[in-house]
Coordinates of C-alpha atoms in Angstrom, one line a residue:
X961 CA 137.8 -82.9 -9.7
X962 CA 140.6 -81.1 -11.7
X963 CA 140.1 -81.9 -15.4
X964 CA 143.5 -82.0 -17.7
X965 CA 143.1 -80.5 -21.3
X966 CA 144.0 -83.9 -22.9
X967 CA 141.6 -86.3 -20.0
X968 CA 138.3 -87.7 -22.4
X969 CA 135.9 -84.7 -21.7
X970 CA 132.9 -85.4 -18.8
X971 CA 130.5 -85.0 -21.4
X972 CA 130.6 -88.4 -23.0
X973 CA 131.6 -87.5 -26.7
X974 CA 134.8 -89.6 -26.3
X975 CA 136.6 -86.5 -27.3
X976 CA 139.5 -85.1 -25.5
X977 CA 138.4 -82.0 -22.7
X978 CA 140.5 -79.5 -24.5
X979 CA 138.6 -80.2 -28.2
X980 CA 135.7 -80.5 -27.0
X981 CA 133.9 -78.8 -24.1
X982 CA 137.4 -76.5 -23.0
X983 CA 137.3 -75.2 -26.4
X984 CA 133.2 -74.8 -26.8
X985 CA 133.4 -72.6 -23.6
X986 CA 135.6 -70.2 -25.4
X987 CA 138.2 -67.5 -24.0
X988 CA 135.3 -65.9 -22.0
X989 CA 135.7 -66.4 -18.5
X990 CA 132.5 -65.4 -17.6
X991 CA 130.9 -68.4 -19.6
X992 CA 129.1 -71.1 -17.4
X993 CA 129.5 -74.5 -18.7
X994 CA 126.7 -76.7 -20.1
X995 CA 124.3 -78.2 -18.1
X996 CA 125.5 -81.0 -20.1
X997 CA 129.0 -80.8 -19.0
X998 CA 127.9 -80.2 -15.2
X999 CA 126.0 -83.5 -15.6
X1000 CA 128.7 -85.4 -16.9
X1001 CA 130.9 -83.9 -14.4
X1002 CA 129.1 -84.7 -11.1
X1003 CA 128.4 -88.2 -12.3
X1004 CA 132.1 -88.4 -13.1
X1005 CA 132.8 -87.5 -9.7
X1006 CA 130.4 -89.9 -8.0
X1007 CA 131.8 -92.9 -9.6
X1008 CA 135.4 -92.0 -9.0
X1009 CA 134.5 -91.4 -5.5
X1010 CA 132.5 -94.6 -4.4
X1011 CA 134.9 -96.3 -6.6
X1012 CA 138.0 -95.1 -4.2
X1013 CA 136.0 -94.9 -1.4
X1014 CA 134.7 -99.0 -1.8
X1015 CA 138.5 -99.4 -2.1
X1016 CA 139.4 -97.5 1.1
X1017 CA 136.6 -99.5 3.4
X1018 CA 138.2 -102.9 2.4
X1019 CA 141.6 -101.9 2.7
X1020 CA 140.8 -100.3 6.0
X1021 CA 138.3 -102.1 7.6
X1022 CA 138.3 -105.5 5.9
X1023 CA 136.0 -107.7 4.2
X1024 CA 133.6 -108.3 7.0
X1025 CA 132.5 -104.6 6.8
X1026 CA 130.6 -105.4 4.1
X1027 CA 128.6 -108.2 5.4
X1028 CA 127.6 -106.5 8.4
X1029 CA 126.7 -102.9 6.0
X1030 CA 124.1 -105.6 4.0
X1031 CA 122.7 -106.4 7.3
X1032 CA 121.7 -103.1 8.4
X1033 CA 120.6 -102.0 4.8
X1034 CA 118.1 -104.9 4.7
X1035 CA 116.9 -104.1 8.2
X1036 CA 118.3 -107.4 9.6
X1037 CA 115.9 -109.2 7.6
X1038 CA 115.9 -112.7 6.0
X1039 CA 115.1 -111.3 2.8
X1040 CA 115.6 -113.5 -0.4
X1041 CA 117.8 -111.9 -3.3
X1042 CA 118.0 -113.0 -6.2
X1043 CA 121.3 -112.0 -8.7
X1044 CA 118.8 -109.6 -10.7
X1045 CA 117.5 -108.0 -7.6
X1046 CA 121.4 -107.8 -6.5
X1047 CA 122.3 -106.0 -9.2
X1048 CA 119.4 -103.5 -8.9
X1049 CA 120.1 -103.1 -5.3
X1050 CA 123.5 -102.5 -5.3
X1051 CA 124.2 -99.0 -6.5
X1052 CA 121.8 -97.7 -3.7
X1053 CA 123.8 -99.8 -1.3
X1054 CA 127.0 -98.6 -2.7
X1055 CA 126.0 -95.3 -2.3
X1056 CA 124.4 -95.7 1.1
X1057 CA 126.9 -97.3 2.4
X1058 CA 130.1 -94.7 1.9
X1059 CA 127.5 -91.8 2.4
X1060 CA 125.0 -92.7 5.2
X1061 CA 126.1 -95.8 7.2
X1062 CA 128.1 -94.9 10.0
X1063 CA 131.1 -96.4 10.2
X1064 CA 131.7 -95.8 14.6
X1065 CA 130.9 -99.1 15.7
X1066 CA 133.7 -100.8 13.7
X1067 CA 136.5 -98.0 15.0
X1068 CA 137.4 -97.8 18.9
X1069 CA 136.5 -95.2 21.5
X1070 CA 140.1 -93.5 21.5
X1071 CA 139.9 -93.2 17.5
X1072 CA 136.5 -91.5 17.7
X1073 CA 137.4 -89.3 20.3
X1074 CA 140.2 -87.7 18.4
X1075 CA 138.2 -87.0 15.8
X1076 CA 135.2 -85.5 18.1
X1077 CA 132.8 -87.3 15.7
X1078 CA 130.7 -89.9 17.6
X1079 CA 129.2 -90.6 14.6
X1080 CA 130.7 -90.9 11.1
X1081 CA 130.4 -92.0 7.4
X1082 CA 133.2 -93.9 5.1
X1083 CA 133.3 -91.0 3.3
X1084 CA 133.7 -88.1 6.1
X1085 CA 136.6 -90.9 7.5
X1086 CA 138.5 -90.7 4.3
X1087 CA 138.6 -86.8 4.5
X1088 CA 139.5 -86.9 8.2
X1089 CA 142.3 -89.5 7.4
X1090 CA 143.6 -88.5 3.8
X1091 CA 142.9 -84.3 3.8
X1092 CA 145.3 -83.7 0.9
X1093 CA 144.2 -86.5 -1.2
X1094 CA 141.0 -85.1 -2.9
X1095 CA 140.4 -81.5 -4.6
X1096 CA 137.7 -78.9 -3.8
X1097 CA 135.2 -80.3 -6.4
X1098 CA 135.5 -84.0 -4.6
X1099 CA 135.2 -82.4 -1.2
X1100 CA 132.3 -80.2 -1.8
X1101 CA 130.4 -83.8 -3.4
X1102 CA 131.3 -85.6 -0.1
X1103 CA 130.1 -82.8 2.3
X1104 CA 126.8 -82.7 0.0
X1105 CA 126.4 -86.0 -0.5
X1106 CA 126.3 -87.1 3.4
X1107 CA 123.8 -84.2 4.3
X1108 CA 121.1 -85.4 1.8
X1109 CA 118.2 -88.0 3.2
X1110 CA 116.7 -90.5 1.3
X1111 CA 112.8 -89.8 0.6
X1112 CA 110.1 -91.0 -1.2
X1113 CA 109.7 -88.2 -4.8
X1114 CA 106.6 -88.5 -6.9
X1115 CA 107.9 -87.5 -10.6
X1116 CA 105.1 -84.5 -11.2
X1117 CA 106.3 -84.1 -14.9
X1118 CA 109.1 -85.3 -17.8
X1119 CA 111.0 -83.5 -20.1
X1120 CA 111.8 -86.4 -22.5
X1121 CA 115.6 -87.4 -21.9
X1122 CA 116.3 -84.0 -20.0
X1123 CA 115.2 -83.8 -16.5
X1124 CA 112.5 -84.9 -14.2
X1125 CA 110.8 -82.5 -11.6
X1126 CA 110.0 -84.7 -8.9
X1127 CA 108.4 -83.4 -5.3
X1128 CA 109.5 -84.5 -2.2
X1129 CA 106.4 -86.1 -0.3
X1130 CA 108.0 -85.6 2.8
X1131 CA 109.9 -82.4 3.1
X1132 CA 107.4 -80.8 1.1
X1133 CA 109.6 -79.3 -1.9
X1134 CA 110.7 -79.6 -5.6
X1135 CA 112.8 -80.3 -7.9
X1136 CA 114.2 -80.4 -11.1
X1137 CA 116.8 -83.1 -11.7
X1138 CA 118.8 -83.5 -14.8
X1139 CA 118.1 -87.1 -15.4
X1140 CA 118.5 -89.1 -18.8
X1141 CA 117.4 -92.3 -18.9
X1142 CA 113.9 -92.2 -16.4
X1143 CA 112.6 -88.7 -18.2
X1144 CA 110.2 -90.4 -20.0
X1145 CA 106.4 -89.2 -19.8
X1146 CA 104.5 -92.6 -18.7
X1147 CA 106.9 -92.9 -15.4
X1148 CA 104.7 -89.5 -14.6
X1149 CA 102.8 -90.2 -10.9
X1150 CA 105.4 -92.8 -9.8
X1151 CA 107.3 -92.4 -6.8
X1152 CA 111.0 -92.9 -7.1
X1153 CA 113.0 -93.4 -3.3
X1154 CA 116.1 -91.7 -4.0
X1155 CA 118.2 -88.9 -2.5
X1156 CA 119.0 -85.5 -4.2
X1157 CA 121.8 -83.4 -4.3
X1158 CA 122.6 -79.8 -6.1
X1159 CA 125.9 -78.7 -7.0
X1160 CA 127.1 -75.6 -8.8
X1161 CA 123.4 -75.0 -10.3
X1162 CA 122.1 -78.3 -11.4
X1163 CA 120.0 -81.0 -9.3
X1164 CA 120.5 -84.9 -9.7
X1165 CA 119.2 -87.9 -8.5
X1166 CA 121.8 -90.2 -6.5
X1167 CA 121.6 -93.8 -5.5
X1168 CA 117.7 -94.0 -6.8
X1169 CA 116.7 -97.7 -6.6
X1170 CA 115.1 -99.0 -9.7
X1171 CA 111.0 -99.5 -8.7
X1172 CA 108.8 -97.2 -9.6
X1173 CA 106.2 -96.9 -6.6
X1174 CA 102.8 -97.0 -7.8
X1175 CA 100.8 -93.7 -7.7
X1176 CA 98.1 -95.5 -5.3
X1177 CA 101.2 -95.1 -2.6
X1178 CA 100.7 -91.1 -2.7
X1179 CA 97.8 -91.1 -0.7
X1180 CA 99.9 -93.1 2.7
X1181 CA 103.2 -91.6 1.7
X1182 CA 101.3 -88.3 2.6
X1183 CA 100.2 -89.8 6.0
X1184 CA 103.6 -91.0 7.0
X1185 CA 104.6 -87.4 6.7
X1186 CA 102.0 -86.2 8.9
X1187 CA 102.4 -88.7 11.3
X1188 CA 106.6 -88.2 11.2
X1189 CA 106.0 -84.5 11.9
X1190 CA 103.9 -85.6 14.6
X1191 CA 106.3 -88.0 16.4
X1192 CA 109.5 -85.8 15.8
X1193 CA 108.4 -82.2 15.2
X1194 CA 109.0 -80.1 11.4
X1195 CA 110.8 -82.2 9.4
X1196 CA 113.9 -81.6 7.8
X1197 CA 116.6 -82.9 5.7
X1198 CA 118.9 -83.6 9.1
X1199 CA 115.8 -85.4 10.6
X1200 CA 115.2 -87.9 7.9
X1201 CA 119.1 -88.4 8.1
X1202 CA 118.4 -90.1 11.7
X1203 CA 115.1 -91.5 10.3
X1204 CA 117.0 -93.5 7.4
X1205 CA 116.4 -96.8 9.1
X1206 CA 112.7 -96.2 9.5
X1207 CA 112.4 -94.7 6.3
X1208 CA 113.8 -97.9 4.6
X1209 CA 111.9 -99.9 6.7
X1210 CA 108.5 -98.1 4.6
X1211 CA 110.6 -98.3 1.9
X1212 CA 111.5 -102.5 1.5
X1213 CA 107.9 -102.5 2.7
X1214 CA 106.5 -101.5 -0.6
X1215 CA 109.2 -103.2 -2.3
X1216 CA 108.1 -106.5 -0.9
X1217 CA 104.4 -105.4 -1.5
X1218 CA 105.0 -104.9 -4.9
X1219 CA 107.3 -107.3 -5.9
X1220 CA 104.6 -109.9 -4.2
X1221 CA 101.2 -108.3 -4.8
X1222 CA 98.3 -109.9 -2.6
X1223 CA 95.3 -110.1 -4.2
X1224 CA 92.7 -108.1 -3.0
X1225 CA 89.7 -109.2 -1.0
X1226 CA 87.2 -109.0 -4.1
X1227 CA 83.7 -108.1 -3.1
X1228 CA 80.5 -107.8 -5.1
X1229 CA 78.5 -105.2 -5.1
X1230 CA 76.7 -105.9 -1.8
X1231 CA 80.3 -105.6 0.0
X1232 CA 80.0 -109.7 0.4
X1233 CA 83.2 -111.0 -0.4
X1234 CA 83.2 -112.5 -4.1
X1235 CA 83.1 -116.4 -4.1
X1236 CA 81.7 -117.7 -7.3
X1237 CA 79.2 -120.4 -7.3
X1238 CA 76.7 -122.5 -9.2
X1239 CA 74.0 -124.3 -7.6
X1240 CA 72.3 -127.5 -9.5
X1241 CA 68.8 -128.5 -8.9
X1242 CA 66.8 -130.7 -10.4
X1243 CA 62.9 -130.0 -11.4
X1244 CA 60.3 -132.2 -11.6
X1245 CA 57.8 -129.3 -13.7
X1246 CA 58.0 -127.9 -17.2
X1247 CA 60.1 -125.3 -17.6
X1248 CA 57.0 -122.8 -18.3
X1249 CA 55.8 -123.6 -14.4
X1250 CA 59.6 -123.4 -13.7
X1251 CA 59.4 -120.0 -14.8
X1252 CA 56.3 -119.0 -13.7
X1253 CA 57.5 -119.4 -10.5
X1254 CA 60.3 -117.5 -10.6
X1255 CA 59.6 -114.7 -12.6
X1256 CA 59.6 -112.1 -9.9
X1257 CA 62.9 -112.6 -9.2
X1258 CA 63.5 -110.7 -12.2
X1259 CA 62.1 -107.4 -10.3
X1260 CA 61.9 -105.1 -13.4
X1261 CA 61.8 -107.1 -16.3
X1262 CA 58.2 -107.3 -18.5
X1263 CA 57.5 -111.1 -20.6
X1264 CA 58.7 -110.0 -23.9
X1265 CA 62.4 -108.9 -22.1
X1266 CA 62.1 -112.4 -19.8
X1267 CA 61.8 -114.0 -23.0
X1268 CA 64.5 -112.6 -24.8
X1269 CA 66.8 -115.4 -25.2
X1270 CA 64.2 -118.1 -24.6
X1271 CA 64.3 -121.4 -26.5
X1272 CA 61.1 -123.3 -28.3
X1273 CA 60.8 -126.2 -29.5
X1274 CA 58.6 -127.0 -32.8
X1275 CA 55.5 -127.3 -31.0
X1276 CA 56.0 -123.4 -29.5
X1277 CA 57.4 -125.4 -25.9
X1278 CA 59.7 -123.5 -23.7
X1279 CA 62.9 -125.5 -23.7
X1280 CA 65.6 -123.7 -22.3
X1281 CA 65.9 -120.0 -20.8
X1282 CA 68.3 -117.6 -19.3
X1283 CA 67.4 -114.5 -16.9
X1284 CA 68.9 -112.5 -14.2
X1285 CA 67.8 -112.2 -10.8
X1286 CA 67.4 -108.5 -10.1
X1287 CA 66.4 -106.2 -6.6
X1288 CA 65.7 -103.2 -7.3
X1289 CA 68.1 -100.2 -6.6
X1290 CA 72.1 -100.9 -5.0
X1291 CA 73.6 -99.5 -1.5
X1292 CA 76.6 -98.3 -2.6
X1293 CA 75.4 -97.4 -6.1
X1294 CA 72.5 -94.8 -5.5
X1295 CA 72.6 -94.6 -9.3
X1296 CA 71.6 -97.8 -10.0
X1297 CA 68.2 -98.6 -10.8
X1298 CA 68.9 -102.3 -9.7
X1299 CA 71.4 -105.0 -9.1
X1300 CA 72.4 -108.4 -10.5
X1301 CA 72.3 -110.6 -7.9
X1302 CA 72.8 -113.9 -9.9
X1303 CA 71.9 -115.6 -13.7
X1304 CA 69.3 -118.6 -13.9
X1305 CA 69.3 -121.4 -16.3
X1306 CA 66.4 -123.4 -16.8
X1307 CA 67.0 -126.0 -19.7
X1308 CA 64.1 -128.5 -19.9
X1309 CA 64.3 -130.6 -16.3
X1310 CA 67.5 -129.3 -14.7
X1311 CA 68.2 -125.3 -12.9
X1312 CA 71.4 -124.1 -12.8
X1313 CA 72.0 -120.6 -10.7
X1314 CA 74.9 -118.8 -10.4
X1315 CA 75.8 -116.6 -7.8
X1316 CA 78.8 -114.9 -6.8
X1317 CA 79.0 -114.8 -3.3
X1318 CA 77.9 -117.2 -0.5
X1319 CA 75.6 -114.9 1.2
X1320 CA 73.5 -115.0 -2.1
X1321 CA 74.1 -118.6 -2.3
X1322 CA 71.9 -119.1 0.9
X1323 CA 69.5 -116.2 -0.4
X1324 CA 68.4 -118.2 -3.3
X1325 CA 68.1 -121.4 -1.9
X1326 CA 65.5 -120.0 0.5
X1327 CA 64.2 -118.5 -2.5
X1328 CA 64.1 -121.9 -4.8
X1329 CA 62.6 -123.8 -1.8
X1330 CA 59.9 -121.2 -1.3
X1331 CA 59.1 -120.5 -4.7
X1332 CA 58.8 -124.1 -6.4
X1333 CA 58.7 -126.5 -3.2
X1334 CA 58.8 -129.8 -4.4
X1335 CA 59.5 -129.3 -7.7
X1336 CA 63.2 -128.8 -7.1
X1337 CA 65.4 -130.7 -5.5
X1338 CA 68.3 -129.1 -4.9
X1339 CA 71.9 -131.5 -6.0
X1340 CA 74.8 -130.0 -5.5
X1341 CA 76.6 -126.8 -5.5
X1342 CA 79.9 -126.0 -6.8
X1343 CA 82.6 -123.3 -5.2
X1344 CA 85.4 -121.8 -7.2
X1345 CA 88.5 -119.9 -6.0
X1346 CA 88.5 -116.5 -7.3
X1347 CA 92.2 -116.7 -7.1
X1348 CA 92.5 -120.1 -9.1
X1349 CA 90.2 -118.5 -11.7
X1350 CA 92.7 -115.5 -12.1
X1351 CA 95.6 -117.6 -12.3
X1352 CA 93.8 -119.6 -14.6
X1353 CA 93.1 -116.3 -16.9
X1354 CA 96.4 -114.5 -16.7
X1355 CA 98.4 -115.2 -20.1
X1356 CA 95.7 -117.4 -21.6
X1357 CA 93.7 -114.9 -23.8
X1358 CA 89.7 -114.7 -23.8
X1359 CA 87.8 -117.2 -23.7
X1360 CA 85.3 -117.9 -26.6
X1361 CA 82.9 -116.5 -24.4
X1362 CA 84.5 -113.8 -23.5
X1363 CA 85.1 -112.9 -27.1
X1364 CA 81.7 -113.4 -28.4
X1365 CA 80.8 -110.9 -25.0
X1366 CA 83.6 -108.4 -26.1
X1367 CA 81.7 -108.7 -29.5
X1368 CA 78.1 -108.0 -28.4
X1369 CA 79.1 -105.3 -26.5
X1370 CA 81.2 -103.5 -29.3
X1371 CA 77.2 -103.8 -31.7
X1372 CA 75.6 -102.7 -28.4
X1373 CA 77.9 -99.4 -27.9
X1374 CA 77.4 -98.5 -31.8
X1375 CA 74.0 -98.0 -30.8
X1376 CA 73.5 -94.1 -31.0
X1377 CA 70.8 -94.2 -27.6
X1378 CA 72.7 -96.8 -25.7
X1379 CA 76.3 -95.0 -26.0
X1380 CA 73.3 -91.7 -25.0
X1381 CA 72.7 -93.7 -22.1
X1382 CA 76.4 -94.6 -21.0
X1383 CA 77.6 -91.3 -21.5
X1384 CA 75.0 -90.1 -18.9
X1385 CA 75.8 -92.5 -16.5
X1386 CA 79.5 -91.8 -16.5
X1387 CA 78.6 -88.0 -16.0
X1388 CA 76.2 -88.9 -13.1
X1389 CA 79.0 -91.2 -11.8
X1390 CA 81.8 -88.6 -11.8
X1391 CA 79.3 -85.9 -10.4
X1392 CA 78.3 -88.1 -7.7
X1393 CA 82.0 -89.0 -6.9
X1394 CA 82.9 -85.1 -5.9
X1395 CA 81.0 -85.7 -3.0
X1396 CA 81.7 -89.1 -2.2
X1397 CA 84.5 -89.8 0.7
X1398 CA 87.1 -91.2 -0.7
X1399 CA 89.4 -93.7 1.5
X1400 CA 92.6 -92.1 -0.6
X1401 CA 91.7 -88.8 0.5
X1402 CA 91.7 -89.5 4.0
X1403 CA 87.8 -89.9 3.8
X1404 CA 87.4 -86.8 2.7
X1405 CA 85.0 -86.1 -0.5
X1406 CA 86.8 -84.4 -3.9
X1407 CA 85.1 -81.0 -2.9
X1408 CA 86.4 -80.9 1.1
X1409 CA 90.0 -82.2 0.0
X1410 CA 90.4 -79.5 -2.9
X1411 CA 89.6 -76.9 0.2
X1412 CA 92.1 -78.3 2.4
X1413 CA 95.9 -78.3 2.1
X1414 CA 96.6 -81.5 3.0
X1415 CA 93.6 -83.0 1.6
X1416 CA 94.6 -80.9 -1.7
X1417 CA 97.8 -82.9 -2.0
X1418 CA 96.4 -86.0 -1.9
X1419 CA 94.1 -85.1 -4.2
X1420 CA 96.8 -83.9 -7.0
X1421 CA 98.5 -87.6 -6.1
X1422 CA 95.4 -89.0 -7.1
X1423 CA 94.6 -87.2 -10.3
X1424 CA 98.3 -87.9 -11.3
X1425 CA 96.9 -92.1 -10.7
X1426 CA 94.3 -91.4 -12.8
X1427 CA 96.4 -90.1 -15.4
X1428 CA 99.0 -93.3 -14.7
X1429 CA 96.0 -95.5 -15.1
X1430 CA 94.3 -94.0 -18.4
X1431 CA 98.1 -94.2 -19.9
X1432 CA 97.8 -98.0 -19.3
X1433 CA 94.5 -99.3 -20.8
X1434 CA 92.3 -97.8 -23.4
X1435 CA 90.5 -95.4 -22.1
X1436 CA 86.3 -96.0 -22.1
X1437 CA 83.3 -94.3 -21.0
X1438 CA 83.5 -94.7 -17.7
X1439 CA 87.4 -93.1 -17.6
X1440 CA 87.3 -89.7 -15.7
X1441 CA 87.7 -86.5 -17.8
X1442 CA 90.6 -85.2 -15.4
X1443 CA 90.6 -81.8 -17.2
X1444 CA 87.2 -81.2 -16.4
X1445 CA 87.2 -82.4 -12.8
X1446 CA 89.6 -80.2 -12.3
X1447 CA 87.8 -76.9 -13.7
X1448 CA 84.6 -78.1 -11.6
X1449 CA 86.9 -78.0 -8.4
X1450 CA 88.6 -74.7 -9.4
X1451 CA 92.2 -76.9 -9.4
X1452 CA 92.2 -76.4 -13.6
X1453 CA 95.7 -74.0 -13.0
X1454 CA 98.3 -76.1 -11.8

């Protein structure tokens, strides 16, 4: 790209080249230019280029090029696009489409054949066809530009509006890429799909769609590579070159995923899936008997803590009382010294249980009919959708309840041996979880993965989705201390 003296300099100032960055480099020959200026310079070139080489596609090939180009980009998909989406897609499909498409199927045999190319690009067409037309600079950015994959980069750290250094999950490598506007710290752990190219010294990031992955995609991303390297040997940038289609295919994938999240199958902490539901009996005793008779389902709890929140009326009667059911101890929580199966309401001659999953539901029904007989007869039950309630919740606020909760808690925690207590359970959580398989570590505990290199990787990609997820909510007691995890697995040195 040959600069004249009086063209507005590549470096944005809106001043001419010659008082600007021509006459900051001085009579010295030797002098490199700015990063700045290389920047400006390569981006320069890439929008001149796709710019002239949109232009040449039409005028050679015609508007139906582009049509058919969309189709392949979006995998021959019916996917819906809307204008925003549109306009976030189309500079990667701008630049895919003069870099990486190949252009044969639209040129005849005989044309191809001269050219001893079976396969080409928009771009490497307009060099074949116009040789004279671009300078060395333009050239080099074409040759460049068609030998770089796409690939999926996690952004490992952020130099605020300098540069990003981003690893490539699939060929294994890094980079530091002058980048502006992403090089901000919380976009840190994200995965970016983009390509990369170096020229003359500096690294950018070209035709980089707009999502930011989620961290929690580290952990797969990793296994795709394995399982690429398995189907098609080492990999390298010329192999994910003839991989592009499968690579987007991953790619629209997570798009779709993210752009559409499913909700999760909830479970308690039985591993039952999480249905809540309130059962309504009727009882034909006082609620003293009531009680009496269920007491033990409160495995653990003494009178005075039964009683807590117990209502009397003038005479010293039980009205009304509220207590957990309890067993003792939790499967998948060996820390646990029991676990909440449900809450029970007695208020004067009705029960009311609540449950969250259906499993417990049909539990406690045994346990009703068994405990008090004939002095409950059992109503109705209601079933709600966990997924109405969370629609319900999002953008609502708290509820009153949920307020007067947040409250009782916030008195609780200023409680010198409860936050004791807490703090002691986090550190026996985070303990227990360095030897604890982890699905995101390929089942592999904290301890195994940190000794393996594969396992090692994964783990960095999910201390960087720790760090994402402390960056997003307040951080409590149970939030791991990364820092230290790190020193206990002798990873503290990055």
């Amino acid at each position: 790209m040959k600069i004249s003296r009086n063209d507005p300099c590549p470096c944005g100032s809106g001043k001419k080249y010659k008082k600007c960055c021509l006459q900051n480099m001085g009579t010295n020959a030797n002098k490199a230019p700015s990063s700045e200026f290389m920047w400006h310079k390569i981006r320069k070139t890439e929008n001149d280029l796709v710019s002239l080489l949109l232009d040449y596609a039409k005028e050679r090939f015609g508007d139906e090029i582009f049509p058919a180009a969309w189709d392949e980009f979006l995998l021959y998909r019916d996917i819906e696009i809307d204008e925003n989406i549109l306009m976030d897609m189309d500079p990667m499909f701008s630049l895919w489409f003069v870099f990486i498409w190949e252009v044969s199927e639209f040129m005849d045999d005989d044309a191809l054949d001269a050219m001893d190319l079976p396969e080409i690009t928009i771009a490497m067409l307009y060099i074949k066809e116009h040789p004279d037309q671009l300078d060395a600079y333009e050239n080099q950015y074409i040759q460049t530009a068609c030998q770089q994959p796409y690939s999926f980069y996690q952004v490992i750290d952020s130099d605020y509006g300098n540069s990003l250094t981003i690893k490539d999950l699939l060929l294994n490598r890094t980079h530091i890429v002058l980048e502006k506007q992403a090089s901000r710290q919380e976009i840190k752990g994200a995965v970016l799909f983009t390509r990369v190219i170096s020229m003359e010294g500096i690294s950018v990031m070209i035709g980089c769609f707009t999502l930011l992955i989620p961290t929690i995609y580290h952990s797969s991303l990793i296994s795709l590579r394995q399982n690429l390297k398995k189907e098609n040997g080492e990999l390298t940038a010329m192999s994910l070159l003839d991989l592009d289609f499968e690579l987007r295919e991953v790619f629209f994938e997570i798009y779709e995923n993210v752009q559409n999240p499913v909700l999760p199958e909830l479970q308690n902490t039985d591993g039952d899936p999480l249905v809540p539901i309130k059962l309504f009996y009727d009882i034909n005793c006082t609620p003293a008997k009531a009680v009496d008779c269920l007491k033990e389902l409160a495995d653990g709890l003494d009178d005075e803590e039964l009683f807590l929140d117990a209502e009397f009326d003038d005479t010293g009667t039980l009205e009304k009382i509220r207590f957990p059911w309890l067993k003792k101890g939790n499967p998948k929580h060996p820390e646990w010294e029991n676990t909440v199966m449900g809450h029970i309401d007695i208020n004067q001659n009705s029960l009311t249980i609540e449950v969250n999953s259906e499993i417990r539901s049909e539990l406690i029904q045994i346990e009703i009919k068994y405990r008090l007989q004939d002095n409950a007869v059992y109503k109705n039950s209601v079933m709600t959708s966990i997924k109405k309630t969370m629609e319900e919740m999002t953008g609502n606020g708290p509820s009153p309840e949920a307020e007067a909760q947040a409250r009782t808690h916030e008195e609780l925690m200023q409680i010198p041996e409860i936050r004791q207590q807490i703090n002691q359970m986090a550190e026996k959580h985070w303990n227990d979880w360095l030897d604890i398989k982890v699905p995101a570590l390929g089942g592999m505990t904290p301890r195994e993965a940190a000794n393996d290199p594969i396992g090692r990787e994964k783990l960095d990609g999910l201390f960087l989705h720790f760090e994402s997820m402390n960056r997003q909510q307040p951080q409590n007691d149970f939030s791991p201390d990364i820092p230290k995890l790190k020193q206990i697995l002798g990873i503290e040195k990055e």
